[in-house]
Structure formats: C-alpha cells, structure tokens
XYZ file of N, CA and C in Angstrom:
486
model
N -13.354 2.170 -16.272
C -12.262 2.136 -17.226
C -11.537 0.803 -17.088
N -11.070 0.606 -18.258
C -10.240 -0.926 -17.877
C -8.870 -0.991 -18.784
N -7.793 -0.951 -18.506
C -6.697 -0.738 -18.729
C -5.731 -2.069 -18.347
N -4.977 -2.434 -19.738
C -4.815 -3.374 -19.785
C -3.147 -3.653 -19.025
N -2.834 -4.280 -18.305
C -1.224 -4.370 -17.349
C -0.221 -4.977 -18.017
N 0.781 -3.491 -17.665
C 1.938 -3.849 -18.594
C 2.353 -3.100 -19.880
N 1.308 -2.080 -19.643
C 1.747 -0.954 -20.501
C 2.657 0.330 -19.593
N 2.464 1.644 -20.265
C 3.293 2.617 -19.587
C 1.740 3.684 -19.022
N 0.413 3.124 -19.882
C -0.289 4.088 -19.151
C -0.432 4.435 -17.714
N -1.113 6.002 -17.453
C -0.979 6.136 -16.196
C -2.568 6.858 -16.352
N -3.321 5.879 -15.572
C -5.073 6.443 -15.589
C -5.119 7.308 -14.356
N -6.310 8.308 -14.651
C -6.397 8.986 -13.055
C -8.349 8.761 -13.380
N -8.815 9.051 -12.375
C -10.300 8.922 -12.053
C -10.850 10.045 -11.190
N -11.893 10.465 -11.778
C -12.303 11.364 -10.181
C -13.854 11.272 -10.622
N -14.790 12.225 -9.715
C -16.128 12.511 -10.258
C -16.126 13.609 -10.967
N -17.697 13.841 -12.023
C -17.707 14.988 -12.811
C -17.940 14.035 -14.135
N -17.759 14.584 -15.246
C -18.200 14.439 -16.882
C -17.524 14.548 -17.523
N -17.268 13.840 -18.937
C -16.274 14.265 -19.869
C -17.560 14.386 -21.156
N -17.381 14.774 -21.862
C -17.775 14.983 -23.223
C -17.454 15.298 -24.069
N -17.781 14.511 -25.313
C -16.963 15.383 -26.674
C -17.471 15.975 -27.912
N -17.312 17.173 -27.626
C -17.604 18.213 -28.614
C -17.237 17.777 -30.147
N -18.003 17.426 -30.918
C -17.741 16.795 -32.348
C -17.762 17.892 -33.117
N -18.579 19.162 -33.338
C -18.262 20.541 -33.975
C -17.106 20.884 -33.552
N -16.278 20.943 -32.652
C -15.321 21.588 -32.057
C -13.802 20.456 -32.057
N -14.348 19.130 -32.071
C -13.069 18.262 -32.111
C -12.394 17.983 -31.050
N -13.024 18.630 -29.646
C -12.115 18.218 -28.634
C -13.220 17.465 -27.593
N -12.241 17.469 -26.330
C -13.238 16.063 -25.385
C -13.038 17.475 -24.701
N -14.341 17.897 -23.707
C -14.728 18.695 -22.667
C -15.032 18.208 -21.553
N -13.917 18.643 -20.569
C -14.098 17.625 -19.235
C -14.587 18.372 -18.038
N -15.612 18.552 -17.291
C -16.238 18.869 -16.414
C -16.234 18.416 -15.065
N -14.785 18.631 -14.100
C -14.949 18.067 -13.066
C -15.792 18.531 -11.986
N -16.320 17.420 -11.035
C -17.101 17.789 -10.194
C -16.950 16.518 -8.844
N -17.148 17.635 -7.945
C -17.026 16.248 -6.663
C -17.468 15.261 -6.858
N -17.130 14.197 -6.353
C -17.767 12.907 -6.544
C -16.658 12.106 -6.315
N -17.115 10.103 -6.426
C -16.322 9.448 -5.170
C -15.739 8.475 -6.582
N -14.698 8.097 -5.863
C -14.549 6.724 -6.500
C -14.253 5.640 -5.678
N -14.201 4.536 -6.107
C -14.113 3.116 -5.653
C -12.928 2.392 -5.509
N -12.486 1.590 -4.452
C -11.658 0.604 -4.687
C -12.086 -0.581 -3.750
N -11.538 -1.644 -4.399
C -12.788 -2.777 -3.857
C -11.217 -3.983 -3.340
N -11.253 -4.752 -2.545
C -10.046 -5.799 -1.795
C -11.279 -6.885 -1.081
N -11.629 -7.903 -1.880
C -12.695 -8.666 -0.988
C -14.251 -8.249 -0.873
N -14.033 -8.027 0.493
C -15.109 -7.155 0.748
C -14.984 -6.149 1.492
N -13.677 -5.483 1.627
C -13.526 -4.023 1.925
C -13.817 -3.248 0.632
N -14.704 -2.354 0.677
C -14.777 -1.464 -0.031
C -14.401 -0.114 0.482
N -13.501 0.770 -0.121
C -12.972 2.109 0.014
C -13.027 2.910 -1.014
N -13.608 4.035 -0.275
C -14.365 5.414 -1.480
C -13.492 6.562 -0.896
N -13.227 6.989 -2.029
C -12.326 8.313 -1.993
C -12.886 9.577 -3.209
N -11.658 10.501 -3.479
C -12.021 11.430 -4.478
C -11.240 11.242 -6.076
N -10.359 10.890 -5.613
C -9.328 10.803 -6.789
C -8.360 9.627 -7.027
N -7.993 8.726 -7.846
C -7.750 7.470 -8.186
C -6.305 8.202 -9.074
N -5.264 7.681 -9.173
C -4.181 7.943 -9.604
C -3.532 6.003 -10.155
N -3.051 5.637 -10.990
C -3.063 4.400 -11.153
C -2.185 4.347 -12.030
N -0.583 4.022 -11.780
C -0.079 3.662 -12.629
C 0.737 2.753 -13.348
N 0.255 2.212 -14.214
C 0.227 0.842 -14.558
C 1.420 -0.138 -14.804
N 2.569 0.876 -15.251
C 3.953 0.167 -15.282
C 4.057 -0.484 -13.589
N 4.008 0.137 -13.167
C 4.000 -0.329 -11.181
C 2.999 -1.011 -10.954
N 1.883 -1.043 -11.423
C 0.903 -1.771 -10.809
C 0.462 -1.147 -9.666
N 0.252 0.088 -9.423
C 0.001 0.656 -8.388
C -0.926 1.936 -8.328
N -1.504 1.643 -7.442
C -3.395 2.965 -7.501
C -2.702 3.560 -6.203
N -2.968 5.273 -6.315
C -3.324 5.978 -5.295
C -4.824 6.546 -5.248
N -5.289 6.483 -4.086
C -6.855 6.964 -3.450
C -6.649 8.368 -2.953
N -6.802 9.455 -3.133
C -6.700 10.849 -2.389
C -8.169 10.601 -1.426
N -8.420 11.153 -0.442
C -9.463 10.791 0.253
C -9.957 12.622 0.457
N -10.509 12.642 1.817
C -10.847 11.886 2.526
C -11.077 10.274 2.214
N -11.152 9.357 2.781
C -11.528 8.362 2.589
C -12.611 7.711 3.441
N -13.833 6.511 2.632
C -14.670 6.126 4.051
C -14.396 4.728 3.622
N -14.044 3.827 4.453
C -13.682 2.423 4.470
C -14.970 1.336 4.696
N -15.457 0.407 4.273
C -16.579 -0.465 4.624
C -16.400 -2.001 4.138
N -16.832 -2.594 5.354
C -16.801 -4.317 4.980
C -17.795 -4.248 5.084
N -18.160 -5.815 4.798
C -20.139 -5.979 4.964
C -19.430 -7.369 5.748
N -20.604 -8.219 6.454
C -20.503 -9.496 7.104
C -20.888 -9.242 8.374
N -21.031 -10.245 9.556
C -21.611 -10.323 10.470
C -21.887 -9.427 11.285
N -20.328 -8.675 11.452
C -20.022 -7.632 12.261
C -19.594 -6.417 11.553
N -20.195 -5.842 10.342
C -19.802 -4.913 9.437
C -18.911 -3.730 10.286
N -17.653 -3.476 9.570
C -16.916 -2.814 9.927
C -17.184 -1.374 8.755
N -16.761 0.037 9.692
C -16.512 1.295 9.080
C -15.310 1.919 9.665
N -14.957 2.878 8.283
C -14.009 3.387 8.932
C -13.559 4.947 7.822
N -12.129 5.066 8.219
C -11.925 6.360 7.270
C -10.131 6.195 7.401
N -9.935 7.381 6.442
C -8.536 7.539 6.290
C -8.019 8.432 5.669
N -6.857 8.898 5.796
C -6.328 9.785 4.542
C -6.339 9.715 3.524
N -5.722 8.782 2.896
C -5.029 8.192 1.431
C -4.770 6.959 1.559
N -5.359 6.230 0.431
C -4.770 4.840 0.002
C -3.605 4.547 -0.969
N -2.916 3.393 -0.552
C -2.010 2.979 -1.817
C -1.960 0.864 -1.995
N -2.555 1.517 -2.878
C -3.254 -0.199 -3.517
C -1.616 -0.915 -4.619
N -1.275 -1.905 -3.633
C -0.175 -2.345 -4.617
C -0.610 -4.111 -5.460
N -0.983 -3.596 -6.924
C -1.846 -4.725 -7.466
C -0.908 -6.019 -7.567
N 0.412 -5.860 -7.939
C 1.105 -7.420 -7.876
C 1.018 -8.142 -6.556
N 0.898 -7.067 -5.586
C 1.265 -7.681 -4.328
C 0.245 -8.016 -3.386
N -1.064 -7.566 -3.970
C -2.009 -7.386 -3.285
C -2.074 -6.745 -2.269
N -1.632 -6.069 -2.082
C -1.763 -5.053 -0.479
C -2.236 -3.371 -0.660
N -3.193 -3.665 0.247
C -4.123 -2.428 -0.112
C -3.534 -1.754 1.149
N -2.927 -0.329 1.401
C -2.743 0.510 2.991
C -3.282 1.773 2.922
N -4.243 1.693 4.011
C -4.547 3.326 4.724
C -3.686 3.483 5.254
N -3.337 5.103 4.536
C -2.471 6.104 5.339
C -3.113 7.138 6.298
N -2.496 7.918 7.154
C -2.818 8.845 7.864
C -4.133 8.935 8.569
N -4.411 9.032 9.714
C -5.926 8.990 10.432
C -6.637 8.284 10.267
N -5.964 6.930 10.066
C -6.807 5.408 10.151
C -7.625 5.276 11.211
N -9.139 5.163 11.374
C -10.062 4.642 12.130
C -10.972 3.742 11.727
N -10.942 2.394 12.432
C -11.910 1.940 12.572
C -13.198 1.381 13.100
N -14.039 1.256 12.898
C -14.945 0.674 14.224
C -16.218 -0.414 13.615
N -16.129 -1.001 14.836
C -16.749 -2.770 14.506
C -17.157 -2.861 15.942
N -18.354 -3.048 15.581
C -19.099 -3.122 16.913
C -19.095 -2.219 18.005
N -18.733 -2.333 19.569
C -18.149 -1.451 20.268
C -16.952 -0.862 20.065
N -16.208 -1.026 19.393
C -14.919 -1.252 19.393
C -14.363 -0.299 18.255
N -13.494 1.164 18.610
C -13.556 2.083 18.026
C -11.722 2.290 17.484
N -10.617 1.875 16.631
C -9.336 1.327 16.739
C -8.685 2.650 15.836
N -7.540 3.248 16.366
C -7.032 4.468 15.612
C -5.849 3.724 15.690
N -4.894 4.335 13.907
C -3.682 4.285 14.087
C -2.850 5.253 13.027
N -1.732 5.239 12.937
C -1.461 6.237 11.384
C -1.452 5.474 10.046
N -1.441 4.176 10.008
C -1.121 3.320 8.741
C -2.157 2.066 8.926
N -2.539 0.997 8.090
C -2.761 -0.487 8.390
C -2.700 -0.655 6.664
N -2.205 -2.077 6.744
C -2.113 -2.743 5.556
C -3.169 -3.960 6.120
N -3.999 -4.094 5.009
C -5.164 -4.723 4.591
C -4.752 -5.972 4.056
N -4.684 -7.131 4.590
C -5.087 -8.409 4.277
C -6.103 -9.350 4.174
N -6.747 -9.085 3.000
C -8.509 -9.381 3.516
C -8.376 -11.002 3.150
N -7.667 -11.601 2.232
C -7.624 -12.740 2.092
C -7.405 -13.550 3.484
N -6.380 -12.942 3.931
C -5.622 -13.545 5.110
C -6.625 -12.969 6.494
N -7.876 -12.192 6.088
C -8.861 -11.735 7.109
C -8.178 -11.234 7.909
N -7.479 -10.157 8.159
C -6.746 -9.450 9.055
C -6.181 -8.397 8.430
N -6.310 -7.088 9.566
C -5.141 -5.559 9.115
C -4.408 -5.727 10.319
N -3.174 -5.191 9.779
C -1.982 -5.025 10.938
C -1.925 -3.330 10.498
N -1.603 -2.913 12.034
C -1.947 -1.578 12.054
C -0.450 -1.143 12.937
N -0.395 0.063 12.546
C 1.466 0.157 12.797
C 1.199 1.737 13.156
N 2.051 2.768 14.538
C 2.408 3.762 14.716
C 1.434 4.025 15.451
N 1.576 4.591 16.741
C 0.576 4.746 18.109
C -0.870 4.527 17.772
N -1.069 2.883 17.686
C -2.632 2.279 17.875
C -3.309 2.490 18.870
N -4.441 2.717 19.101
C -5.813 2.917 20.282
C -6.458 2.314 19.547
N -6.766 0.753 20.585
C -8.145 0.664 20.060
C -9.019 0.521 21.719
N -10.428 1.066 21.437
C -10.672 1.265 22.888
C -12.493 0.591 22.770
N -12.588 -0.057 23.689
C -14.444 -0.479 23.747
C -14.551 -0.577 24.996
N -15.844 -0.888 25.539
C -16.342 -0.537 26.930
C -15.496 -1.157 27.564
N -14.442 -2.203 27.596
C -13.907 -2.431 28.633
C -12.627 -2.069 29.060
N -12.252 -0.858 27.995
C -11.007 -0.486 28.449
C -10.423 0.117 26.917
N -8.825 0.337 27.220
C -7.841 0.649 26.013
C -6.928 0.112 26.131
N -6.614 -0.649 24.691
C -5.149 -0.928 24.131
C -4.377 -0.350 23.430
N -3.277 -0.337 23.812
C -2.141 0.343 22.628
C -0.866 -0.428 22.008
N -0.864 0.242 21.200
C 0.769 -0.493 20.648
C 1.159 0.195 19.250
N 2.362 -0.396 19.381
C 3.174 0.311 18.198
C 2.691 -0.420 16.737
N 2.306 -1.910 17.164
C 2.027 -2.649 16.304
C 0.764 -3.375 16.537
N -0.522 -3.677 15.485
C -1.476 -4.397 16.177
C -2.049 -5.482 15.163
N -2.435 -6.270 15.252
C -3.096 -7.146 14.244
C -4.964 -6.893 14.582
N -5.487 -7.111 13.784
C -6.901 -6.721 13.851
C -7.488 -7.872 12.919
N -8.707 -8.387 13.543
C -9.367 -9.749 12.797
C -10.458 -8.849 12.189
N -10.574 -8.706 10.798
C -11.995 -8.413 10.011
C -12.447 -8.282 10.191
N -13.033 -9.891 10.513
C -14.229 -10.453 10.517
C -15.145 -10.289 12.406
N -14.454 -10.186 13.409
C -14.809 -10.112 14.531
C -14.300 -8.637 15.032
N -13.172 -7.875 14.657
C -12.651 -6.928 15.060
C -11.705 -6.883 16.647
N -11.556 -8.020 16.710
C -10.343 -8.571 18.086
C -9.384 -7.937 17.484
N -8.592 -7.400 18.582
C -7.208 -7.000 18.411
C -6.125 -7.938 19.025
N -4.757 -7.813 18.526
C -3.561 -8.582 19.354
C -2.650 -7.289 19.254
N -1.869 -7.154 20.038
C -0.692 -6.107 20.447
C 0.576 -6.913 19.810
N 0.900 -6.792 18.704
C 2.684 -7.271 18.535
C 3.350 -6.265 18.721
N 3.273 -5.210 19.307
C 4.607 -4.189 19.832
C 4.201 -3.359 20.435
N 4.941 -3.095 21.348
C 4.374 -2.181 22.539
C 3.268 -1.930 22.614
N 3.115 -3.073 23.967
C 2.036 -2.883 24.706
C 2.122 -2.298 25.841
N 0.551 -1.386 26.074
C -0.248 -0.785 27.018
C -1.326 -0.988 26.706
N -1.603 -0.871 28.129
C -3.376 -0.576 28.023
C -3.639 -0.343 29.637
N -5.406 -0.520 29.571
C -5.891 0.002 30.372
C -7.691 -0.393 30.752
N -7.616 -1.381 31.763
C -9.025 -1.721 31.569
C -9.924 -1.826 32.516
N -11.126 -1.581 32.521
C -12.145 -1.669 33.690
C -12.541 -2.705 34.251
N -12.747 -2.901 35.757
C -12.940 -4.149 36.025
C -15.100 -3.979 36.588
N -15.246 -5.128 36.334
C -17.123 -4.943 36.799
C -17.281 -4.841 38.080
C-alpha cells in the first residue's frame, strides 16, 4: 500500500485477503495469519499487524515480532511491539527485546534503532551475556554491525577468566 504523508488517513495491514464482490457491491475481507514488514536499512522486522497513522507519521508493529540484519555478523532477534516514528526516523522495540549476533545473546525491555548511526541503545535491566561472561546496565549502546556492547548506566557484570 502506499499512502501519501500529510493526510488524516490511518492504514492498518495484516495477513489474509480482501476481495470484492461486484454482484454484491461490497469488498470481502478474509483475515488470516500472516506477517508483515518493516524495513530501517537493513534491519528488517516482521510482525502481525501494522497500524500507521499518517497525520503523526507514525507505524505500530503488534508482534510477536522477529528482528533481522544481514552483513558480516548477521544479527536476530525478537520483541513485543514496534513503534516506527517516520519524521524522526526512529524505529523502537518494545517489551522482551532480544538479541543475538554471534556468541553474544543481549536482553532488554526497550532499544531504539539507529541503523544509520549503526547502533541500538538499549534501556531498562540489559543482559547481554557470551562465553566470557555478563554485562548489565540500565543503559547500553550496541554496535550493529559487530554486536559490542558499551554500558552508559549502571554497570555490572561478571566475567570468566581462562
């Protein structure tokens, strides 16, 4: 669908069929599971239901959600719900944010997605944990492209020595 910005419409999306009955005069809509898309770069995030409304410039994702980059070190992940803010560019997983990139397996309740700027900052009791231990914090920055973490707020952790 493509909907033009700056009107008052408000699109929603899901999977399933629409059709229209031309003896009958109406559109027959047939929902059925199925995913939809939202794309930031090269994060791609698939959910069930797309909510989008256009005076705001703003998409909701109902999920489950499954999160995916492609590139060296392809990252996966999942989430509750998205909220894609289009003026501002900022795409955020809500609720049961996980990701994982390589060894490296990173939980938190929120991250806002900066793919331009190649980095999520991830906010509200972070774990991210790989063979050599666990970090935590209230606040974390996360690189894309390699999946390194930095702690900007409360730090802990916990790590193995060889």
């Amino acid at each position: 669908a493509v909907v033009e910005r700056g009107g008052v419409e408000e699109l929603f999306l899901s999977g399933g069929e629409a059709r229209y009955l031309e003896e009958e005069g109406r559109l027959e809509l047939r929902p059925a599971p199925g995913k939809v898309a939202v794309a930031q770069g090269q994060v791609w995030v698939e959910g069930q239901r797309l909510r989008y409304q256009n005076d705001t410039g703003e998409a909701l994702l109902e999920g489950p959600l499954e999160v995916r980059r492609e590139g060296e070190k392809p990252l996966s992940g999942k989430a509750g719900s998205l909220r894609y803010l289009l003026d501002e560019d900022r795409l955020w997983l809500l609720g049961g944010v996980e990701l994982t990139q390589g060894g490296r397996t990173t939980r938190a309740e929120r991250a806002l997605l900066r793919e331009k700027e190649g980095y999520a900052f991830l906010y509200g009791k972070v774990e991210s944990r790989d063979e050599r231990g666990v970090v935590r914090g209230e606040r974390v920055r996360y690189a894309l492209k390699t999946g390194e973490v930095v702690v900007l707020g409360g730090v802990a952790g916990e790590f193995r020595g060889d």
